[in-house]
mmCIF file of C-alpha atoms in Angstrom:
data_model
loop_
_atom_site.group_PDB
_atom_site.id
_atom_site.type_symbol
_atom_site.label_atom_id
_atom_site.label_comp_id
_atom_site.label_asym_id
_atom_site.label_seq_id
_atom_site.Cartn_x
_atom_site.Cartn_y
_atom_site.Cartn_z
ATOM 1 C CA MET A 1 49.127 41.010 47.897
ATOM 2 C CA ASN A 2 51.790 38.362 48.282
ATOM 3 C CA ARG A 3 53.048 35.792 45.796
ATOM 4 C CA TYR A 4 50.649 33.030 46.929
ATOM 5 C CA GLN A 5 47.626 35.296 46.682
ATOM 6 C CA PHE A 6 48.807 36.417 43.260
ATOM 7 C CA GLU A 7 49.146 32.831 42.000
ATOM 8 C CA ASP A 8 45.705 31.911 43.314
ATOM 9 C CA LEU A 9 44.119 34.696 41.295
ATOM 10 C CA ILE A 10 45.865 34.196 37.943
ATOM 11 C CA SER A 11 43.107 32.141 36.309
ATOM 12 C CA GLU A 12 40.371 34.433 37.531
ATOM 13 C CA TYR A 13 42.323 37.425 36.187
ATOM 14 C CA ILE A 14 42.828 35.802 32.789
ATOM 15 C CA GLU A 15 39.147 34.858 32.579
ATOM 16 C CA ASN A 16 38.094 38.309 33.714
ATOM 17 C CA GLN A 17 36.302 37.051 36.803
ATOM 18 C CA LEU A 18 37.920 39.307 39.367
ATOM 19 C CA SER A 19 36.054 42.136 41.017
ATOM 20 C CA LEU A 20 37.185 45.648 40.124
ATOM 21 C CA SER A 21 39.022 46.214 43.384
ATOM 22 C CA LYS A 22 40.765 42.833 43.195
ATOM 23 C CA ARG A 23 41.680 43.451 39.586
ATOM 24 C CA LYS A 24 43.297 46.774 40.452
ATOM 25 C CA GLU A 25 45.190 45.134 43.276
ATOM 26 C CA PHE A 26 46.297 42.354 40.943
ATOM 27 C CA GLU A 27 47.485 44.747 38.248
ATOM 28 C CA ALA A 28 49.357 46.809 40.803
ATOM 29 C CA TYR A 29 51.185 43.647 41.821
ATOM 30 C CA LEU A 30 52.001 42.915 38.163
ATOM 31 C CA LYS A 31 53.544 46.369 37.730
ATOM 32 C CA LYS A 32 55.727 45.878 40.752
ATOM 33 C CA ASN A 33 56.786 42.384 39.648
ATOM 34 C CA PRO A 34 57.675 42.118 35.953
ATOM 35 C CA ASP A 35 58.352 38.383 36.260
ATOM 36 C CA SER A 36 54.758 37.916 37.403
ATOM 37 C CA GLU A 37 53.543 39.720 34.319
ATOM 38 C CA GLU A 38 55.566 37.348 32.212
ATOM 39 C CA LEU A 39 54.074 34.392 34.067
ATOM 40 C CA VAL A 40 50.534 35.572 33.352
ATOM 41 C CA TYR A 41 51.370 36.131 29.696
ATOM 42 C CA SER A 42 52.896 32.676 29.474
ATOM 43 C CA ILE A 43 49.837 30.992 31.009
ATOM 44 C CA LYS A 44 47.564 32.866 28.619
ATOM 45 C CA ASP A 45 49.685 31.639 25.741
ATOM 46 C CA ASN A 46 49.491 28.041 26.964
ATOM 47 C CA ILE A 47 45.707 28.243 27.203
ATOM 48 C CA LYS A 48 45.594 29.428 23.588
ATOM 49 C CA LYS A 49 47.794 26.508 22.551
ATOM 50 C CA LEU A 50 45.565 24.063 24.407
ATOM 51 C CA ASN A 51 42.512 25.532 22.701
ATOM 52 C CA LYS A 52 44.162 25.019 19.340
ATOM 53 C CA MET A 53 45.115 21.418 19.953
ATOM 54 C CA PRO A 54 44.007 19.382 16.933
ATOM 55 C CA GLN A 55 40.810 17.549 17.628
ATOM 56 C CA LEU A 56 40.785 13.822 17.127
ATOM 57 C CA THR A 57 37.950 12.389 15.134
ATOM 58 C CA THR A 58 36.434 8.954 15.349
ATOM 59 C CA SER A 59 37.101 6.408 12.651
ATOM 60 C CA SER A 60 34.836 6.295 9.634
ATOM 61 C CA THR A 61 33.468 2.934 10.779
ATOM 62 C CA PHE A 62 32.501 4.240 14.213
ATOM 63 C CA ASN A 63 28.795 4.631 13.522
ATOM 64 C CA GLU A 64 28.601 1.338 11.719
ATOM 65 C CA ARG A 65 30.231 -0.545 14.573
ATOM 66 C CA LEU A 66 28.075 1.276 17.096
ATOM 67 C CA MET A 67 24.925 0.186 15.329
ATOM 68 C CA GLU A 68 26.232 -3.373 15.227
ATOM 69 C CA SER A 69 26.757 -3.194 18.988
ATOM 70 C CA VAL A 70 23.287 -1.771 19.463
ATOM 71 C CA GLY A 71 21.865 -4.612 17.375
ATOM 72 C CA LYS A 72 23.823 -7.254 19.301
ATOM 73 C CA SER A 73 23.010 -5.860 22.728
ATOM 74 C CA ASN A 74 20.318 -7.575 24.751
ATOM 75 C CA TYR A 75 18.421 -4.336 24.921
ATOM 76 C CA ASN A 76 14.773 -4.743 24.138
ATOM 77 C CA PRO A 77 12.815 -1.550 23.466
ATOM 78 C CA ASN A 78 9.732 -3.255 24.931
ATOM 79 C CA GLU A 79 11.503 -3.341 28.281
ATOM 80 C CA ASP A 80 11.397 0.423 28.363
ATOM 81 C CA LYS A 81 8.133 0.234 30.195
ATOM 82 C CA LEU A 82 9.898 -1.550 33.032
ATOM 83 C CA ASN A 83 12.749 0.915 33.056
ATOM 84 C CA LYS A 84 10.535 3.934 33.424
ATOM 85 C CA ILE A 85 10.845 5.878 36.600
ATOM 86 C CA ILE A 86 7.835 5.981 38.911
ATOM 87 C CA PHE A 87 7.721 9.093 41.131
ATOM 88 C CA GLY A 88 11.487 9.359 40.951
ATOM 89 C CA PHE A 89 12.065 5.686 41.796
ATOM 90 C CA THR A 90 13.069 2.791 39.600
ATOM 91 C CA PRO A 91 10.461 0.012 39.487
ATOM 92 C CA ALA A 92 12.385 -2.064 42.039
ATOM 93 C CA TYR A 93 12.588 0.795 44.524
ATOM 94 C CA ALA A 94 8.996 1.798 43.827
ATOM 95 C CA SER A 95 7.845 -1.747 44.702
ATOM 96 C CA LEU A 96 9.902 -1.682 47.868
ATOM 97 C CA MET A 97 8.477 1.689 48.841
ATOM 98 C CA MET A 98 4.950 0.460 48.159
ATOM 99 C CA GLY A 99 5.554 -2.572 50.402
ATOM 100 C CA LEU A 100 6.839 -0.328 53.178
ATOM 101 C CA VAL A 101 3.825 1.966 52.889
ATOM 102 C CA VAL A 102 1.423 -0.998 53.063
ATOM 103 C CA ALA A 103 3.283 -2.372 56.084
ATOM 104 C CA PHE A 104 3.175 1.042 57.747
ATOM 105 C CA ILE A 105 -0.580 1.364 57.193
ATOM 106 C CA PHE A 106 -1.180 -2.166 58.503
ATOM 107 C CA ILE A 107 0.843 -1.526 61.651
ATOM 108 C CA SER A 108 -0.842 1.834 62.176
ATOM 109 C CA VAL A 109 -4.290 0.245 61.947
ATOM 110 C CA GLN A 110 -3.241 -2.430 64.423
ATOM 111 C CA LEU A 111 -1.982 0.177 66.874
ATOM 112 C CA ILE A 112 -5.082 2.348 66.644
ATOM 113 C CA ASN A 113 -7.529 -0.565 66.861
ATOM 114 C CA PRO A 114 -5.603 -3.267 68.758
ATOM 115 C CA SER A 115 -8.285 -5.894 68.891
ATOM 116 C CA SER A 116 -11.952 -6.270 68.342
ATOM 117 C CA ASP A 117 -12.115 -9.142 70.814
ATOM 118 C CA PRO A 118 -12.614 -7.819 74.362
ATOM 119 C CA GLN A 119 -11.359 -11.024 75.947
ATOM 120 C CA GLN A 120 -8.130 -10.760 74.019
ATOM 121 C CA PHE A 121 -7.792 -7.138 74.995
ATOM 122 C CA GLN A 122 -8.411 -8.092 78.607
ATOM 123 C CA SER A 123 -5.747 -10.754 78.593
ATOM 124 C CA GLU A 124 -3.300 -8.385 76.917
ATOM 125 C CA TYR A 125 -3.776 -5.405 79.186
ATOM 126 C CA LEU A 126 -4.299 -7.024 82.535
ATOM 127 C CA THR A 127 -1.314 -8.205 84.471
ATOM 128 C CA ASP A 128 -1.101 -11.766 85.659
ATOM 129 C CA GLU A 129 -2.168 -10.731 89.145
ATOM 130 C CA GLN A 130 -5.201 -8.931 87.802
ATOM 131 C CA SER A 131 -6.171 -11.770 85.530
ATOM 132 C CA PRO A 132 -9.534 -13.234 86.455
ATOM 133 C CA ARG A 133 -8.177 -16.738 86.183
ATOM 134 C CA ASN A 134 -5.423 -16.072 88.677
ATOM 135 C CA VAL A 135 -7.672 -14.149 90.940
ATOM 136 C CA SER A 136 -10.103 -17.009 91.162
ATOM 137 C CA ASN A 137 -7.324 -19.470 91.915
ATOM 138 C CA SER A 138 -5.848 -17.399 94.672
ATOM 139 C CA ASN A 139 -6.778 -18.440 98.190
ATOM 140 C CA ASN A 140 -5.316 -15.330 99.826
ATOM 141 C CA ILE A 141 -7.519 -12.727 98.221
ATOM 142 C CA ASP A 142 -11.099 -12.088 98.833
ATOM 143 C CA ASN A 143 -12.948 -13.950 96.079
ATOM 144 C CA ASN A 144 -16.014 -11.814 96.137
ATOM 145 C CA GLN A 145 -14.134 -8.566 95.750
ATOM 146 C CA ASN A 146 -12.113 -9.928 92.869
ATOM 147 C CA GLN A 147 -15.138 -11.271 91.176
ATOM 148 C CA ASP A 148 -16.672 -7.798 91.334
ATOM 149 C CA LEU A 149 -13.545 -6.283 89.927
ATOM 150 C CA VAL A 150 -13.478 -8.713 87.029
ATOM 151 C CA GLU A 151 -17.101 -8.095 86.247
ATOM 152 C CA ALA A 152 -16.561 -4.369 86.357
ATOM 153 C CA ILE A 153 -13.679 -4.643 83.932
ATOM 154 C CA ASP A 154 -15.700 -6.904 81.670
ATOM 155 C CA ASP A 155 -18.515 -4.406 81.645
ATOM 156 C CA SER A 156 -16.265 -1.498 80.836
ATOM 157 C CA ILE A 157 -14.594 -3.401 78.018
ATOM 158 C CA LYS A 158 -17.876 -4.482 76.560
ATOM 159 C CA ALA A 159 -19.148 -0.943 76.783
ATOM 160 C CA ASP A 160 -16.068 0.350 74.968
ATOM 161 C CA SER A 161 -16.076 -2.258 72.279
ATOM 162 C CA SER A 162 -19.742 -2.035 71.489
ATOM 163 C CA ILE A 163 -20.144 1.673 71.132
ATOM 164 C CA GLN A 164 -22.152 1.231 68.016
ATOM 165 C CA ILE A 165 -24.623 -1.129 69.598
ATOM 166 C CA LYS A 166 -27.356 0.915 71.041
ATOM 167 C CA ARG A 167 -29.036 -0.718 73.918
ATOM 168 C CA ASP A 168 -32.665 -0.324 74.581
ATOM 169 C CA PHE A 169 -32.966 1.020 78.098
ATOM 170 C CA SER A 170 -36.575 2.040 77.747
ATOM 171 C CA ASN A 171 -37.814 -0.813 79.959
ATOM 172 C CA LYS A 172 -35.432 0.054 82.715
ATOM 173 C CA ILE A 173 -36.227 3.717 82.878
ATOM 174 C CA GLN A 174 -38.787 4.659 85.449
ATOM 175 C CA PHE A 175 -40.214 8.114 85.568
ATOM 176 C CA VAL A 176 -41.071 9.740 88.862
ATOM 177 C CA ASN A 177 -44.737 9.856 88.086
ATOM 178 C CA ASP A 178 -44.818 6.115 87.398
ATOM 179 C CA MET B 1 13.589 -7.623 11.817
ATOM 180 C CA LYS B 2 15.425 -5.924 14.659
ATOM 181 C CA GLN B 3 18.711 -6.082 12.770
ATOM 182 C CA SER B 4 17.215 -4.461 9.702
ATOM 183 C CA SER B 5 15.888 -1.525 11.695
ATOM 184 C CA TYR B 6 19.355 -0.920 13.124
ATOM 185 C CA SER B 7 21.006 -1.088 9.739
ATOM 186 C CA SER B 8 18.596 1.530 8.436
ATOM 187 C CA LEU B 9 19.520 3.603 11.448
ATOM 188 C CA ALA B 10 23.190 3.202 10.580
ATOM 189 C CA VAL B 11 22.497 4.590 7.140
ATOM 190 C CA SER B 12 20.727 7.606 8.546
ATOM 191 C CA LEU B 13 23.727 8.202 10.810
ATOM 192 C CA ASP B 14 25.859 9.208 7.881
ATOM 193 C CA LYS B 15 23.392 11.722 6.578
ATOM 194 C CA LYS B 16 23.788 15.322 7.526
ATOM 195 C CA SER B 17 21.408 16.064 10.313
ATOM 196 C CA THR B 18 18.776 18.678 9.906
ATOM 197 C CA PHE B 19 18.030 18.784 13.614
ATOM 198 C CA LEU B 20 18.185 22.134 15.291
ATOM 199 C CA TYR B 21 17.308 20.937 18.758
ATOM 200 C CA THR B 22 19.224 21.374 21.975
ATOM 201 C CA ASP B 23 20.816 18.293 23.510
ATOM 202 C CA GLU B 24 18.115 18.178 26.172
ATOM 203 C CA GLN B 25 15.370 18.331 23.564
ATOM 204 C CA LEU B 26 17.054 15.569 21.602
ATOM 205 C CA ILE B 27 17.347 13.209 24.543
ATOM 206 C CA GLY B 28 13.703 13.979 25.322
ATOM 207 C CA ARG B 29 12.733 12.971 21.810
ATOM 208 C CA PHE B 30 14.895 9.880 22.029
ATOM 209 C CA GLN B 31 13.237 8.910 25.290
ATOM 210 C CA ALA B 32 9.932 9.283 23.503
ATOM 211 C CA GLY B 33 11.129 6.776 20.904
ATOM 212 C CA ASP B 34 12.622 8.922 18.127
ATOM 213 C CA GLU B 35 15.846 7.135 17.238
ATOM 214 C CA ARG B 36 16.952 9.862 14.842
ATOM 215 C CA ALA B 37 17.523 11.959 17.924
ATOM 216 C CA TYR B 38 19.924 9.290 19.177
ATOM 217 C CA VAL B 39 21.830 9.442 15.904
ATOM 218 C CA GLU B 40 22.111 13.197 16.204
ATOM 219 C CA LEU B 41 23.393 12.965 19.757
ATOM 220 C CA VAL B 42 25.991 10.392 18.706
ATOM 221 C CA ASN B 43 27.186 12.662 15.927
ATOM 222 C CA ARG B 44 27.356 15.651 18.240
ATOM 223 C CA TYR B 45 29.334 13.966 20.979
ATOM 224 C CA LYS B 46 31.441 11.158 19.522
ATOM 225 C CA ASP B 47 34.451 13.357 18.652
ATOM 226 C CA ARG B 48 34.274 15.471 21.798
ATOM 227 C CA LEU B 49 34.173 12.364 23.957
ATOM 228 C CA LEU B 50 36.979 10.762 21.968
ATOM 229 C CA ASN B 51 39.237 13.757 22.658
ATOM 230 C CA PHE B 52 38.259 13.679 26.313
ATOM 231 C CA VAL B 53 38.800 9.960 26.822
ATOM 232 C CA PHE B 54 41.969 9.848 24.736
ATOM 233 C CA GLN B 55 43.705 12.231 27.129
ATOM 234 C CA PHE B 56 43.274 9.663 29.899
ATOM 235 C CA LEU B 57 43.944 6.450 28.072
ATOM 236 C CA GLY B 58 46.522 7.697 25.564
ATOM 237 C CA ASP B 59 45.430 4.986 23.162
ATOM 238 C CA MET B 60 43.231 5.730 20.199
ATOM 239 C CA GLU B 61 41.669 2.287 19.883
ATOM 240 C CA GLN B 62 40.877 2.004 23.556
ATOM 241 C CA ALA B 63 39.507 5.528 23.606
ATOM 242 C CA GLU B 64 37.232 4.760 20.694
ATOM 243 C CA ASP B 65 36.048 1.557 22.355
ATOM 244 C CA VAL B 66 35.193 3.547 25.479
ATOM 245 C CA VAL B 67 33.261 6.084 23.406
ATOM 246 C CA GLN B 68 31.418 3.200 21.741
ATOM 247 C CA ASP B 69 30.504 1.833 25.168
ATOM 248 C CA THR B 70 29.383 5.294 26.249
ATOM 249 C CA MET B 71 27.071 5.588 23.260
ATOM 250 C CA LEU B 72 25.748 2.094 23.877
ATOM 251 C CA ARG B 73 24.985 3.031 27.478
ATOM 252 C CA LEU B 74 23.214 6.111 26.205
ATOM 253 C CA TYR B 75 21.056 3.877 24.031
ATOM 254 C CA GLU B 76 20.280 1.352 26.738
ATOM 255 C CA LYS B 77 19.922 3.697 29.700
ATOM 256 C CA LYS B 78 18.178 6.609 28.039
ATOM 257 C CA HIS B 79 15.419 6.652 30.645
ATOM 258 C CA TYR B 80 17.908 7.217 33.438
ATOM 259 C CA TYR B 81 18.560 10.732 32.176
ATOM 260 C CA LYS B 82 16.607 13.397 34.030
ATOM 261 C CA GLU B 83 16.363 16.936 32.757
ATOM 262 C CA ILE B 84 17.559 18.345 36.066
ATOM 263 C CA ALA B 85 21.116 18.006 34.710
ATOM 264 C CA LYS B 86 22.580 19.093 31.403
ATOM 265 C CA PHE B 87 22.892 16.287 28.901
ATOM 266 C CA SER B 88 26.566 17.081 28.287
ATOM 267 C CA THR B 89 27.293 16.648 31.987
ATOM 268 C CA TRP B 90 25.530 13.295 32.012
ATOM 269 C CA ILE B 91 27.274 11.896 28.935
ATOM 270 C CA TYR B 92 30.700 13.139 30.028
ATOM 271 C CA THR B 93 30.153 11.540 33.422
ATOM 272 C CA ILE B 94 29.350 8.196 31.790
ATOM 273 C CA ALA B 95 32.464 8.477 29.604
ATOM 274 C CA ARG B 96 34.633 9.453 32.564
ATOM 275 C CA ASN B 97 33.380 6.498 34.611
ATOM 276 C CA LEU B 98 33.994 4.076 31.764
ATOM 277 C CA ALA B 99 37.464 5.527 31.182
ATOM 278 C CA ASN B 100 38.237 5.132 34.888
ATOM 279 C CA THR B 101 37.012 1.546 34.782
ATOM 280 C CA GLU B 102 39.261 0.908 31.804
ATOM 281 C CA LEU B 103 42.236 2.427 33.616
ATOM 282 C CA ARG B 104 41.558 0.272 36.677
ATOM 283 C CA LYS B 105 41.306 -2.839 34.504
ATOM 284 C CA ARG B 106 44.542 -1.904 32.823
ATOM 285 C CA LYS B 107 46.328 -1.524 36.141
ATOM 286 C CA ARG B 108 44.906 -4.808 37.423
ATOM 287 C CA ARG B 109 45.646 -6.933 34.423
ATOM 288 C CA LYS B 110 48.802 -5.210 33.249
ATOM 289 C CA THR B 111 48.307 -6.825 29.886
ATOM 290 C CA THR B 112 48.118 -5.335 26.472
ATOM 291 C CA TYR B 113 44.646 -4.406 25.411
ATOM 292 C CA LEU B 114 43.548 -6.132 22.241
ATOM 293 C CA SER B 115 40.765 -4.426 20.433
ATOM 294 C CA HIS B 116 38.115 -6.392 18.647
ATOM 295 C CA MET B 117 39.275 -5.042 15.337
ATOM 296 C CA SER B 118 42.666 -5.067 13.692
ATOM 297 C CA LYS B 119 44.444 -1.797 13.190
ATOM 298 C CA ASP B 120 44.171 -2.107 9.402
ATOM 299 C CA GLU B 121 40.425 -1.890 9.608
ATOM 300 C CA ARG B 122 40.509 1.445 11.391
ATOM 301 C CA GLN B 123 40.501 4.584 9.351
ATOM 302 C CA TYR B 124 41.152 7.674 11.360
ATOM 303 C CA GLU B 125 40.764 11.160 10.062
ATOM 304 C CA ILE B 126 44.025 12.950 9.533
ATOM 305 C CA PRO B 127 44.254 16.297 11.368
ATOM 306 C CA ALA B 128 44.213 19.496 9.326
ATOM 307 C CA VAL B 129 46.674 19.509 6.451
ATOM 308 C CA GLN B 130 49.488 22.063 6.821
ATOM 309 C CA ASP B 131 50.709 24.096 3.893
ATOM 310 C CA ASN B 132 54.177 24.410 5.163
ATOM 311 C CA VAL B 133 56.035 21.267 6.170
ATOM 312 C CA ASP B 134 58.346 23.077 8.609
ATOM 313 C CA GLN B 135 55.440 24.750 10.264
ATOM 314 C CA SER B 136 53.698 21.420 10.416
ATOM 315 C CA LEU B 137 56.653 19.800 12.126
ATOM 316 C CA HIS B 138 56.945 22.698 14.540
ATOM 317 C CA ASN B 139 53.267 22.444 15.430
ATOM 318 C CA GLU B 140 53.569 18.714 15.858
ATOM 319 C CA PHE B 141 56.500 19.231 18.199
ATOM 320 C CA ILE B 142 54.549 21.750 20.277
ATOM 321 C CA GLN B 143 51.538 19.448 20.440
ATOM 322 C CA ASP B 144 53.689 16.539 21.556
ATOM 323 C CA ARG B 145 55.228 18.693 24.270
ATOM 324 C CA ILE B 146 51.820 19.814 25.466
ATOM 325 C CA LYS B 147 50.480 16.237 25.456
ATOM 326 C CA SER B 148 53.524 15.110 27.381
ATOM 327 C CA ALA B 149 53.085 17.940 29.909
ATOM 328 C CA ILE B 150 49.409 17.066 30.367
ATOM 329 C CA SER B 151 50.198 13.399 30.853
ATOM 330 C CA LYS B 152 52.593 14.322 33.667
ATOM 331 C CA LEU B 153 49.875 16.125 35.599
ATOM 332 C CA PRO B 154 48.192 14.372 38.538
ATOM 333 C CA GLU B 155 44.898 12.750 37.545
ATOM 334 C CA HIS B 156 42.694 15.304 39.294
ATOM 335 C CA TYR B 157 44.510 18.172 37.568
ATOM 336 C CA LYS B 158 44.598 16.426 34.218
ATOM 337 C CA MET B 159 40.849 15.934 34.078
ATOM 338 C CA VAL B 160 39.939 19.520 34.852
ATOM 339 C CA ILE B 161 42.496 21.054 32.496
ATOM 340 C CA ILE B 162 41.249 18.855 29.642
ATOM 341 C CA LEU B 163 37.653 19.767 30.326
ATOM 342 C CA ARG B 164 38.368 23.462 30.687
ATOM 343 C CA ASP B 165 41.123 24.337 28.231
ATOM 344 C CA ILE B 166 40.692 21.673 25.556
ATOM 345 C CA GLN B 167 36.990 20.854 25.731
ATOM 346 C CA GLU B 168 36.147 24.402 26.831
ATOM 347 C CA LEU B 169 33.376 23.438 29.236
ATOM 348 C CA SER B 170 32.084 25.841 31.867
ATOM 349 C CA TYR B 171 33.225 25.661 35.470
ATOM 350 C CA ASP B 172 29.731 24.588 36.525
ATOM 351 C CA ASP B 173 29.670 21.717 34.059
ATOM 352 C CA ILE B 174 33.115 20.586 35.130
ATOM 353 C CA SER B 175 32.056 20.723 38.759
ATOM 354 C CA ASN B 176 29.068 18.494 37.971
ATOM 355 C CA ILE B 177 31.060 16.038 35.889
ATOM 356 C CA VAL B 178 33.882 15.664 38.384
ATOM 357 C CA GLY B 179 31.539 15.810 41.378
ATOM 358 C CA VAL B 180 33.657 18.345 43.221
ATOM 359 C CA PRO B 181 32.669 21.831 44.515
ATOM 360 C CA LEU B 182 33.089 24.792 42.183
ATOM 361 C CA GLY B 183 35.749 26.443 44.341
ATOM 362 C CA THR B 184 37.864 23.295 44.301
ATOM 363 C CA ILE B 185 37.538 23.073 40.513
ATOM 364 C CA LYS B 186 38.736 26.676 40.093
ATOM 365 C CA SER B 187 41.647 26.036 42.384
ATOM 366 C CA ARG B 188 42.593 22.821 40.576
ATOM 367 C CA ILE B 189 42.462 24.482 37.174
ATOM 368 C CA ASN B 190 44.634 27.309 38.395
ATOM 369 C CA ARG B 191 47.188 24.914 39.891
ATOM 370 C CA ALA B 192 47.149 22.738 36.771
ATOM 371 C CA ARG B 193 47.851 25.779 34.592
ATOM 372 C CA LEU B 194 50.751 26.782 36.798
ATOM 373 C CA GLN B 195 52.199 23.272 36.599
ATOM 374 C CA LEU B 196 51.812 23.205 32.833
ATOM 375 C CA GLN B 197 53.471 26.581 32.568
ATOM 376 C CA ALA B 198 56.406 25.359 34.640
ATOM 377 C CA ASP B 199 56.773 22.366 32.345
ATOM 378 C CA LEU B 200 56.370 24.309 29.115
ATOM 379 C CA GLN B 201 58.234 27.498 29.978
ATOM 380 C CA ASP B 202 60.943 26.838 27.395
ATOM 381 C CA LEU B 203 58.273 26.531 24.719
ATOM 382 C CA LYS B 204 57.858 29.889 23.041
#
């Protein structure tokens, strides 16, 4: 143990917080260095003096003046309800969090169910070149083929968006025996 | 109406408390609306906080004003206390922050602080009466030397030595109040004690 290590451990030694092995090492150092022993004794003595320092006490009018201050303060006990903490947040933060949650839910719903209008969906997800309007205006592309393509897309979109509508195919079904 | 309720509270402040609750139980009761619990907390902490704050400000009137502000904050912000921390840590932290604010103001303004009350109106308790005048003078001399030695310490040493050796708080509490890791607190206390010893070595 050197001098620096010794100085670092003085408080722990005085407060009896050293492990047994460290304590033995520390005490061995003290025996070898009488001035160190004196230093430890002196620090112990200072701690005792600090503990015995006279305690100041507040003036006799302290409580009276405090109550005057309490009375004068703008504090309203009825406002306590507003100051209460909601799930670990102050009311302001709780409101903000609630707003964020609502916004998150709204955006999530929009992402999952982008649009109930198939035409809108079509215009959003088809590129300009695929757009039926552009296709019909183009002179370079085969109009019939494009028209088929558009109709096919329309059908698929309608089929997707009207899952719940059950069509009656009974008239169109022909059995072999018929 | 409001004023009268506070004056009745002031009267109950001077009565000897019969409460046997912990600080945490008291603040819980106060949060639930029992103002007698507030009175008890004030009585428990006013002197401890005064001794703590005085070591920083070195001025009795200012220190008492800071303790008043601390108690007022306790009254107004009672719902901000959460039982995850010890009450003593919370109240000491408020007092420390207010004392720091006061020190910053003092440095900025560099003007003499005028308290709201004249000195004549203040009545401070006189420390324990000594039987022997010589002994009393000797003790006073030692105390002045110690105070002077503490005031010479750097701020971060001063705070921890006051909390540990004068206020006798635990290392954990000090760590929470100062907001510094436990190891750093231990190291600071050790260094502060060594510095004090160097300054007071002629004092036997």
